[in-house]
Amino acid sequence: MAEYVPAYISATPVAAAVAGLDKEAQAKIATDVRDALAAYRVGDGLAAPIEAHVAIGHR
């Protein structure tokens, strides 16, 4: 989780905003996200509920 959360955040649209914060604020965000995901820890992994919507169009 310690590596996952910052890596995940860095791949999102808010990455630049988070990168612009001081280290203390970045650490607080990472801690808050880790705490929120604690219920989804499975062993050394994570089984978080992430939704995806797929649409297929035809002409």
Coordinates of C-alpha atoms in Angstrom, one line a residue:
M1 CA 0.0 0.0 0.0
A2 CA 2.8 2.4 0.8
E3 CA 4.0 2.2 -2.9
Y4 CA 0.6 1.6 -4.5
V5 CA -1.2 4.8 -3.3
P6 CA 1.4 7.3 -4.5
A7 CA 1.8 5.5 -7.8
Y8 CA -1.9 5.3 -8.4
I9 CA -2.4 9.0 -7.5
S10 CA 0.5 9.9 -9.9
A11 CA -1.4 8.3 -12.8
T12 CA -4.6 10.3 -12.2
P13 CA -5.8 13.7 -13.5
V14 CA -5.0 15.2 -10.0
A15 CA -1.4 14.2 -10.2
A16 CA -0.1 17.6 -11.1
A17 CA -2.1 19.2 -8.3
V18 CA -0.9 16.7 -5.7
A19 CA 2.7 17.1 -6.9
G20 CA 2.5 20.8 -6.4
L21 CA 1.7 20.4 -2.7
D22 CA 4.3 20.3 0.1
K23 CA 5.5 16.9 1.3
E24 CA 3.4 17.0 4.4
A25 CA 0.2 17.5 2.5
Q26 CA 1.1 14.7 0.0
A27 CA 1.8 12.4 2.9
K28 CA -1.6 13.3 4.5
I29 CA -3.4 12.5 1.3
A30 CA -1.6 9.2 0.9
T31 CA -2.4 8.3 4.5
D32 CA -6.1 9.2 4.1
V33 CA -6.3 7.1 0.9
R34 CA -4.5 4.1 2.6
D35 CA -6.9 4.4 5.5
A36 CA -10.0 4.5 3.3
L37 CA -8.8 1.4 1.4
A38 CA -7.8 -0.6 4.5
A39 CA -11.1 -2.5 4.4
Y40 CA -10.1 -3.8 0.9
R41 CA -6.7 -5.2 1.8
V42 CA -6.4 -8.9 1.1
G43 CA -3.1 -10.4 2.3
D44 CA -0.4 -8.3 0.6
G45 CA -2.8 -7.1 -2.1
L46 CA -5.8 -5.0 -2.6
A47 CA -9.3 -5.9 -3.8
A48 CA -10.8 -2.5 -4.2
P49 CA -14.1 -1.9 -5.9
I50 CA -13.3 0.0 -9.1
E51 CA -16.0 0.5 -11.7
A52 CA -15.5 0.8 -15.4
H53 CA -18.1 1.7 -18.0
V54 CA -17.6 0.4 -21.6
A55 CA -19.7 1.6 -24.5
I56 CA -19.7 0.2 -28.0
G57 CA -21.1 2.1 -30.9
H58 CA -22.2 1.0 -34.3
R59 CA -23.1 3.0 -37.4

